[in-house]
C-alpha cells in the first residue's frame, strides 16, 4: 500500500527511474472536472530536469499521456491514468553501483528490505517517482481552483541564506521569475550564488521550501489521526530528501507562552470569523479555521556528489565511490512544484472527505 | 476513518473527555503475545493527570479494563478492546463555553465541520483521547520489546531552556527520575522553574520532546508514501498541540553540504553494517538502516490559560472568556508517554508490514 | 483489518462469546443523526437468544450501552462505541472441547491460523459477534430511514419448505408476527414444524433468508470492484453459517436468454424511470437503478448438534464429541435481523460514498 | 476506491473499452518472483476475443507491456504496472447509444451516478476492464504456484445444460480442449449447441462457472468480515454479469440436517488432518481447512442482443434500440480465465495476510 496516497482522492504511482515509464492512477476524482494534458504538462515543466544551470543538465521532456478517465475533455469519475515515458533509459552505465551502497542513498536499505534492488539510477527510490505526483497534483490543483483554493510554494532557504520576510509581504507571482524560485529577487540572487558555489565544488546544498495555502474554507481536516497538518506533514515527509516539517508557529513557537501564542477570534466587517494572529497556521484541532495555512519543509543536501566517498559493497568490503553523470547541486528549485503537488493532493482529499461530516 | 491509525497493527480510538469512557480497539496484533492489564497500566500511569505539581491537579485513576482479545494471558489474534472509564464526567460546569469559541482550541473548527460539538471539556478534541493511544501503545511496545526494539522519549526543551547534549550522552533510565522527564537533572531543574513560573503567572509554555528508537533492524519502512519517517511524522503531528517534526539532521541539516551530511557506511568488527555519522537518523529512502532513529517533536503552549481572553461566540459577538478548572501549565512531561506510544504503534505496524517484502 | 467493515460508514467489532463483552465502534456516521439506546435495543431484541421455543433457550438480555459519539441525543461525527456485556460468561464447562475440534466449526482452522484459540463457546468465531453488527446496523438503518430507504428481510426457506410467492405479494408487517419470521402464516407454520422436528431429533436444519430493499435512489454503488451487489454479497457471506448469495434473477436466471432477461426501461406517469421487469434486482453495472433490490442468502444447518459425532483432538487422535448446552436448532429466525443489519451497513456506506461522484 | 482490490496484494485497474488502453498496477507483490510478459500473455490469450466462433469475432491482440516493477526478470517489491493498448478504438459508431439507455446495461446507472458517461462501448462498465484483472491474476497465480496452489475454473452450466459430475471425476487438463471450456466432452458439445442456437437467433444465454482450488494450506482467510469465502464471493460478484455465488454445499445444503452436513475430521495415514465429507467447501469459520475449496458463479445472459428492444433515452422518451457490432452470444467460455484470475488474486492476498497471524 505504500504506493498509494489519499483516502478519497487517491493516487497510486508506479515506475522506476530507468524503467520504461513512470505514471500514476488517480482514483476518486469526481466526474465533471475539465482538465487537459496541457494543463498537467505545465506543472511537469516546472519540475523538469534541465530547466536551468542550477539544476541537473539532464534533458528529459517528461511528456504526459492520459490513458483513461477523461471523455470529451472532462473527468468521468473513473480512474485517470497518466504516463510519462522515460527517455534514454539505457543511456548510462550503472555498473559501478551494482554492488556498492551509495552513502545516504537507499541502496542499502532497499537491499535489506527486499533482498534485491534495481540499481539503475536508484530505481524506485529515485526522485523521478515525483513526476507521477506532480502530474496527479495538477489534477488536484484544478479541482481546488474551482473552489477558490490556491497553493504557493517557494524556496525560503538555501544553505544558510534565509528569506526572513513574512509571507504576506511576498509577491508569489514572482516565484518563477528566477531560477531558484524565491519570490524575493535579492535573496534569490544570494541563494543562486550558494548553489553555484556548491556545484563548482562538486558538492550539494540543502534548503527549505515554504508553502502558503489560501482560500481554504473552515472545516477541512479530520480530528484525531488524520489531522489536516498531520496529513500535510506525512505528504511532505514522503518527498525524497525531506527531513522536517513545521506549520504555523512551528519549532519557534515552543518558546512562547499561551497568552502570546493563542489566536484571538473576531468577526470582521463582512461578518467573517477571523483571528487577530495566526500562530495556528490556519489549523486548529486538525481542522482548517479559514485563515491562511502555511508551513515549512526541510530538504537535506542531495546525496549524490561528484567527489570520491568511502562506503562498502554488498560483500561488506570497503570501496571508494564517485558520483557520475548529471545531478542537481540543490534540489530546492525543482522541489517547489512537488511540494505544491502534494499540498494539492492533501487538500483535494480533505475537500472530498468534508462532504461526509454532516447529515 | 480519521479515528483509525495503522495499516496492519491498527488502532481505532473512541470517547470524549466527558463521556462515559475512552477506549481503543487494536486489530492486527499477532496471536501469542503475553500482555496484562498491569503492564498497560504502567504506561497509563506515566500519562495520568495529577502525577506532580507541574501537571494538572485533576485526579483521575485512568484504570484500564481489557474487554476482549486475550485468553489465558496471551493475545489470540482477535481484536483487543481496552476501555478506561471517565471519572467525574459530570463534575464541571461548561456552560461558559457552550456558545463561546476558545482561542486556539478546536471549538470553532469542530462547529464549522460538524455543525455541532460536544463542548464539555473539548469533547473529542480533548487530549484525553490520548489515553487510548497510550494504552494501545503499551501493547505495541511489548511486541517490539520481544524483538529488542526500545523507545526512549524525553523532554529536551521547555520554553527557551534546551538540552543540548547529544542523546548518546544521556542516561534514559533517569528520564522518570524528575517530574519534567528530562534525563539531565540540571536542565530538568531549570525546565521545572520555567513551568512553575508559567503556572504562577496563570500562563502556559511550550517545548520539545525528543525520542530515540534503538534496536531497529535494517529494512523496516516502506518506500514512496509510507516512509518510516513520514509515518512517524504523521503519528507525532496527530498528537494534540504538536506543531513540528524533524528527524536526523532535521531543519539544521539544510545548511550542510552533501559532503558533510552523507553518512559513510563501514563494516564493524562483528561484521555489522554501520554508518560513521548518522545525519540520516537511522532512515534512508524511508527504510531503517539499523542505526539509531531519533527525532524531535514541537509542542505549542497549552491553549487553556487562566487569564481573561477576547474571543467570539457562535453568534459572532465578541465575548471575554477565562479558563476555569485544573489544567496543565505545560504539556511536555505528560507528552513523553504519548510520543513513546505513537512511536511504538508506528514501529509495530512496520514490523508486521516488513513480513511481506520478500517471497 | 478483518474486524472492520465499510469504507466511509465503518464498523469495527470486538469481543468473544465468553469474554467480558462484545461491542462495536462506528466511525464515519455523519453528525446530526438522532438515535437512542432504546432504538438500538429494539434491533438487538429481535436477535436475542431465548425469544421463542424454536431458538436457543439461553437467556441473555443483550443490553446495549453507548460509550461515545452522542451528545444531547444526536451524533456528533465522532466514533460511536456500543458495548453489550456478556452475561454468565463463566457459567459453562468447556473442557470437553478444549482439545477437540468440533466438526464444521472453526476450532481447527483457528488453531491452524493462530496457533491457539479461545475455546469457550467458539470465542471470536461464535455468532455472538453478530450482536455488534446488529447494534451498528440499527444506527445505519436510522440514517437510511431519513432518506426513505427500508430493508425487509424474512425467512423464505427452512429445509425443503420454501415460500414461493413473489415478494410483492407479501406483507412485511407480518414478518415478526410468528416466531420463524416468515410473512406468510401458512408457510411459517410448516417451517416451524420442520424446526421442531429437527430440535426433537437433536438435530438442526438450514434455510434461506430473503431480503428486499426499497426506496433506494438510482446511483448508489461503485463500478468495478465495489459493486453494490458485490458488497452486499460479501456482507452476507461474512455472516456465520452463510453458504451462498444471489440477487435479482440469481442462479435461476442463467437459464434465460438475453431477450427474456433484459429489463426494458420506460418512464412512468410521474416521469420516473422504471423497468418493466426487474431481473436486474435493482442493480445494473453494480449501481442501483431505483428499482427494488432483492436477494437471497443461504444458511447451512447449525453445526452444533446434541448427538455424538466422530472427530479428532489437537493431538490428531479420534475422539467422540457431543454438543452440550442450549443451542439453536435453526438459525434462520434470528438471522433475519442480522441480514437486515448488514444490508443497512452496506447501504449507509454507499449512500455516503455517492456524495463523492460528482464535482 | 472502487477501482482497487485486495488488502496486501492490491490491484488498481484503469481504462475504458474505447480509450487508449486498459491496465493495472499491482502493489504488494513480494520481491523475488520470476515472471515474464509471456506468462501473463498466456492468461490474456485465454480471455481474448475472437478465439472461437462461439465468442465475439472481434479481433484484438491484447498484448501486454510491463512498465515497472521487474528487474532482470524478477519482481523487486515495487509496483508492477501492466498495460494493454486498445486496438481500433475509433472503429465504431456509437452515436445510436449516445443518448439511449441500453436495457440491463449500466448506461442509466452511470448517468445517474456521475451525471455523465463515456458511451463508447460501455466505457468503464465494459467487460474489457477484466483484461486488467486477468493480467494481474497471472502474477498472483505464479505466486500461488510456488506454494503448490492450483486453481481450475470450468464451465459447468450453459442455459439448462448442466454438468452434474462431481469435480473429482473431472480431468481439468481437458478444460481447454473444447471451445466452451467444459472438461466433459459430451456435455461440452451440448453446451456449444445451446450457444450456437442462441447466436443464430440473435440472442444470448447465461450459465455457471465452477471453480476448484487445490493445495491451499489450512489457516488462510480471516475471521469476521474478510472471511475467505466472503472475499471470494465479492471478487466473483464484482465480475460483469455475475448474479450469484455459492461455495461448498451452497443453496442445496440448506435442505440438509446438521447431522448430514457436518464434516467429520480424521487423520489420514500420513498424519494429515482431513474431513470425510466436504460440505464446508474447504472453509470453516472463514478460514481454509486444507481440503479442496470449490464454488459456483452464476452469469446472466449477455445484455447486448442483436434484436430491437424498447427502452428510453436520456430525455425520458421511448426509443427502439438494436445491438450492433460483434458481441458474445455467451460470456461463459471467456469468463473462465476471469474467474481463475479473481480467485488467484483473493488467494494471493490471503497468503500474504496469513503471515501476520502469529508472533
mmCIF file of N, CA, C and O in Angstrom, chain B residues 197-243:
data_model
loop_
_atom_site.group_PDB
_atom_site.id
_atom_site.type_symbol
_atom_site.label_atom_id
_atom_site.label_comp_id
_atom_site.label_asym_id
_atom_site.label_seq_id
_atom_site.Cartn_x
_atom_site.Cartn_y
_atom_site.Cartn_z
ATOM 1 N N UNK B 197 7.017 29.030 36.798
ATOM 2 C CA UNK B 197 6.836 30.452 36.518
ATOM 3 C C UNK B 197 5.584 30.677 35.661
ATOM 4 O O UNK B 197 4.790 31.571 35.929
ATOM 5 N N UNK B 198 5.442 29.850 34.640
ATOM 6 C CA UNK B 198 4.257 29.960 33.766
ATOM 7 C C UNK B 198 2.994 29.704 34.582
ATOM 8 O O UNK B 198 2.015 30.463 34.505
ATOM 9 N N UNK B 199 3.021 28.645 35.353
ATOM 10 C CA UNK B 199 1.848 28.294 36.171
ATOM 11 C C UNK B 199 1.493 29.440 37.104
ATOM 12 O O UNK B 199 0.335 29.828 37.234
ATOM 13 N N UNK B 200 2.514 30.008 37.725
ATOM 14 C CA UNK B 200 2.247 31.063 38.694
ATOM 15 C C UNK B 200 1.722 32.346 38.038
ATOM 16 O O UNK B 200 1.001 33.108 38.656
ATOM 17 N N UNK B 201 2.078 32.542 36.766
ATOM 18 C CA UNK B 201 1.515 33.704 36.055
ATOM 19 C C UNK B 201 0.215 33.333 35.350
ATOM 20 O O UNK B 201 -0.210 34.039 34.434
ATOM 21 N N UNK B 202 -0.395 32.228 35.741
ATOM 22 C CA UNK B 202 -1.645 31.768 35.108
ATOM 23 C C UNK B 202 -1.447 31.635 33.601
ATOM 24 O O UNK B 202 -2.329 31.940 32.805
ATOM 25 N N UNK B 203 -0.264 31.191 33.218
ATOM 26 C CA UNK B 203 0.059 31.082 31.800
ATOM 27 C C UNK B 203 0.551 29.654 31.512
ATOM 28 O O UNK B 203 0.544 28.789 32.412
ATOM 29 N N UNK B 204 0.937 29.422 30.299
ATOM 30 C CA UNK B 204 1.411 28.098 29.890
ATOM 31 C C UNK B 204 2.642 28.271 29.016
ATOM 32 O O UNK B 204 2.923 29.380 28.545
ATOM 33 N N UNK B 205 3.353 27.172 28.764
ATOM 34 C CA UNK B 205 4.598 27.257 27.996
ATOM 35 C C UNK B 205 4.762 25.995 27.135
ATOM 36 O O UNK B 205 4.304 24.915 27.522
ATOM 37 N N UNK B 206 5.409 26.141 25.976
ATOM 38 C CA UNK B 206 5.609 25.012 25.071
ATOM 39 C C UNK B 206 6.936 24.306 25.281
ATOM 40 O O UNK B 206 7.646 24.570 26.259
ATOM 41 N N UNK B 207 7.270 23.413 24.361
ATOM 42 C CA UNK B 207 8.528 22.692 24.494
ATOM 43 C C UNK B 207 8.696 21.622 23.424
ATOM 44 O O UNK B 207 7.913 21.541 22.471
ATOM 45 N N UNK B 208 9.734 20.827 23.587
ATOM 46 C CA UNK B 208 10.066 19.795 22.599
ATOM 47 C C UNK B 208 10.268 18.457 23.302
ATOM 48 O O UNK B 208 10.915 18.396 24.348
ATOM 49 N N UNK B 209 9.683 17.410 22.744
ATOM 50 C CA UNK B 209 10.014 16.045 23.163
ATOM 51 C C UNK B 209 10.939 15.457 22.109
ATOM 52 O O UNK B 209 10.648 15.542 20.906
ATOM 53 N N UNK B 210 12.052 14.910 22.546
ATOM 54 C CA UNK B 210 12.928 14.174 21.640
ATOM 55 C C UNK B 210 12.735 12.686 21.896
ATOM 56 O O UNK B 210 12.295 12.288 22.977
ATOM 57 N N UNK B 211 13.048 11.889 20.908
ATOM 58 C CA UNK B 211 12.803 10.455 21.061
ATOM 59 C C UNK B 211 13.878 9.673 20.305
ATOM 60 O O UNK B 211 14.269 10.057 19.195
ATOM 61 N N UNK B 212 14.352 8.625 20.926
ATOM 62 C CA UNK B 212 15.385 7.779 20.328
ATOM 63 C C UNK B 212 14.869 6.344 20.290
ATOM 64 O O UNK B 212 14.387 5.825 21.298
ATOM 65 N N UNK B 213 14.935 5.741 19.126
ATOM 66 C CA UNK B 213 14.486 4.355 18.971
ATOM 67 C C UNK B 213 15.719 3.513 18.636
ATOM 68 O O UNK B 213 16.416 3.793 17.662
ATOM 69 N N UNK B 214 15.941 2.490 19.437
ATOM 70 C CA UNK B 214 17.149 1.678 19.239
ATOM 71 C C UNK B 214 16.796 0.206 19.047
ATOM 72 O O UNK B 214 15.770 -0.266 19.525
ATOM 73 N N UNK B 215 17.669 -0.477 18.357
ATOM 74 C CA UNK B 215 17.462 -1.908 18.136
ATOM 75 C C UNK B 215 16.607 -2.241 16.931
ATOM 76 O O UNK B 215 16.217 -3.388 16.740
ATOM 77 N N UNK B 216 16.338 -1.234 16.110
ATOM 78 C CA UNK B 216 15.519 -1.467 14.911
ATOM 79 C C UNK B 216 16.373 -2.146 13.844
ATOM 80 O O UNK B 216 17.417 -1.622 13.477
ATOM 81 N N UNK B 217 15.948 -3.276 13.342
ATOM 82 C CA UNK B 217 16.724 -3.926 12.276
ATOM 83 C C UNK B 217 16.630 -3.129 10.972
ATOM 84 O O UNK B 217 15.683 -2.373 10.781
ATOM 85 N N UNK B 218 17.598 -3.281 10.112
ATOM 86 C CA UNK B 218 17.524 -2.653 8.791
ATOM 87 C C UNK B 218 16.367 -3.266 8.008
ATOM 88 O O UNK B 218 16.120 -4.473 8.107
ATOM 89 N N UNK B 219 15.655 -2.441 7.259
ATOM 90 C CA UNK B 219 14.615 -2.967 6.385
ATOM 91 C C UNK B 219 13.194 -2.631 6.783
ATOM 92 O O UNK B 219 12.258 -2.994 6.079
ATOM 93 N N UNK B 220 12.976 -1.911 7.892
ATOM 94 C CA UNK B 220 11.604 -1.515 8.253
ATOM 95 C C UNK B 220 11.250 -0.186 7.587
ATOM 96 O O UNK B 220 12.066 0.726 7.548
ATOM 97 N N UNK B 221 10.003 -0.075 7.155
ATOM 98 C CA UNK B 221 9.560 1.143 6.471
ATOM 99 C C UNK B 221 9.215 0.797 5.040
ATOM 100 O O UNK B 221 9.604 -0.273 4.547
ATOM 101 N N UNK B 222 8.495 1.671 4.409
ATOM 102 C CA UNK B 222 8.049 1.394 3.045
ATOM 103 C C UNK B 222 8.477 2.549 2.158
ATOM 104 O O UNK B 222 8.470 3.705 2.575
ATOM 105 N N UNK B 223 8.862 2.251 0.946
ATOM 106 C CA UNK B 223 9.257 3.326 0.048
ATOM 107 C C UNK B 223 8.058 4.201 -0.328
ATOM 108 O O UNK B 223 6.926 3.853 -0.041
ATOM 109 N N UNK B 224 8.316 5.271 -0.931
ATOM 110 C CA UNK B 224 7.339 6.199 -1.504
ATOM 111 C C UNK B 224 6.491 6.876 -0.418
ATOM 112 O O UNK B 224 7.029 7.651 0.356
ATOM 113 N N UNK B 225 5.197 6.555 -0.279
ATOM 114 C CA UNK B 225 4.369 7.396 0.595
ATOM 115 C C UNK B 225 4.471 7.042 2.076
ATOM 116 O O UNK B 225 4.399 7.917 2.927
ATOM 117 N N UNK B 226 4.576 5.763 2.371
ATOM 118 C CA UNK B 226 4.580 5.358 3.778
ATOM 119 C C UNK B 226 6.005 5.180 4.295
ATOM 120 O O UNK B 226 6.327 4.191 4.958
ATOM 121 N N UNK B 227 6.836 6.155 4.000
ATOM 122 C CA UNK B 227 8.199 6.106 4.513
ATOM 123 C C UNK B 227 8.146 6.046 6.038
ATOM 124 O O UNK B 227 7.245 6.619 6.665
ATOM 125 N N UNK B 228 9.120 5.395 6.628
ATOM 126 C CA UNK B 228 9.148 5.249 8.083
ATOM 127 C C UNK B 228 9.077 6.604 8.772
ATOM 128 O O UNK B 228 8.289 6.807 9.712
ATOM 129 N N UNK B 229 9.839 7.572 8.292
ATOM 130 C CA UNK B 229 9.811 8.882 8.956
ATOM 131 C C UNK B 229 8.543 9.661 8.618
ATOM 132 O O UNK B 229 8.120 10.509 9.384
ATOM 133 N N UNK B 230 7.925 9.379 7.461
ATOM 134 C CA UNK B 230 6.674 10.065 7.112
ATOM 135 C C UNK B 230 5.554 9.599 8.047
ATOM 136 O O UNK B 230 4.735 10.394 8.508
ATOM 137 N N UNK B 231 5.547 8.309 8.352
ATOM 138 C CA UNK B 231 4.538 7.799 9.294
ATOM 139 C C UNK B 231 4.833 8.263 10.712
ATOM 140 O O UNK B 231 3.914 8.600 11.467
ATOM 141 N N UNK B 232 6.111 8.270 11.086
ATOM 142 C CA UNK B 232 6.452 8.808 12.406
ATOM 143 C C UNK B 232 5.990 10.260 12.499
ATOM 144 O O UNK B 232 5.411 10.687 13.502
ATOM 145 N N UNK B 233 6.241 11.010 11.433
ATOM 146 C CA UNK B 233 5.838 12.416 11.421
ATOM 147 C C UNK B 233 4.338 12.565 11.557
ATOM 148 O O UNK B 233 3.844 13.336 12.377
ATOM 149 N N UNK B 234 3.601 11.809 10.769
ATOM 150 C CA UNK B 234 2.137 11.899 10.865
ATOM 151 C C UNK B 234 1.665 11.527 12.266
ATOM 152 O O UNK B 234 0.807 12.191 12.849
ATOM 153 N N UNK B 235 2.218 10.442 12.798
ATOM 154 C CA UNK B 235 1.804 9.978 14.127
ATOM 155 C C UNK B 235 2.056 11.058 15.172
ATOM 156 O O UNK B 235 1.202 11.320 16.030
ATOM 157 N N UNK B 236 3.205 11.705 15.101
ATOM 158 C CA UNK B 236 3.532 12.741 16.088
ATOM 159 C C UNK B 236 2.661 13.977 15.878
ATOM 160 O O UNK B 236 2.134 14.557 16.815
ATOM 161 N N UNK B 237 2.513 14.382 14.617
ATOM 162 C CA UNK B 237 1.715 15.576 14.315
ATOM 163 C C UNK B 237 0.241 15.364 14.665
ATOM 164 O O UNK B 237 -0.511 16.323 14.835
ATOM 165 N N UNK B 238 -0.166 14.111 14.793
ATOM 166 C CA UNK B 238 -1.568 13.847 15.152
ATOM 167 C C UNK B 238 -1.810 14.003 16.652
ATOM 168 O O UNK B 238 -2.950 13.967 17.103
ATOM 169 N N UNK B 239 -0.738 14.173 17.430
ATOM 170 C CA UNK B 239 -0.891 14.399 18.875
ATOM 171 C C UNK B 239 -1.310 15.853 19.113
ATOM 172 O O UNK B 239 -0.773 16.759 18.478
ATOM 173 N N UNK B 240 -2.226 16.043 20.016
ATOM 174 C CA UNK B 240 -2.704 17.400 20.321
ATOM 175 C C UNK B 240 -1.536 18.342 20.589
ATOM 176 O O UNK B 240 -0.595 17.972 21.286
ATOM 177 N N UNK B 241 -1.601 19.528 20.071
ATOM 178 C CA UNK B 241 -0.652 20.621 20.345
ATOM 179 C C UNK B 241 0.677 20.518 19.603
ATOM 180 O O UNK B 241 1.535 21.400 19.755
ATOM 181 N N UNK B 242 0.861 19.501 18.775
ATOM 182 C CA UNK B 242 2.142 19.372 18.066
ATOM 183 C C UNK B 242 2.183 20.298 16.845
ATOM 184 O O UNK B 242 1.225 20.365 16.081
ATOM 185 N N UNK B 243 3.304 20.982 16.668
ATOM 186 C CA UNK B 243 3.453 21.947 15.567
ATOM 187 C C UNK B 243 4.581 21.602 14.609
ATOM 188 O O UNK B 243 4.721 22.256 13.562
#
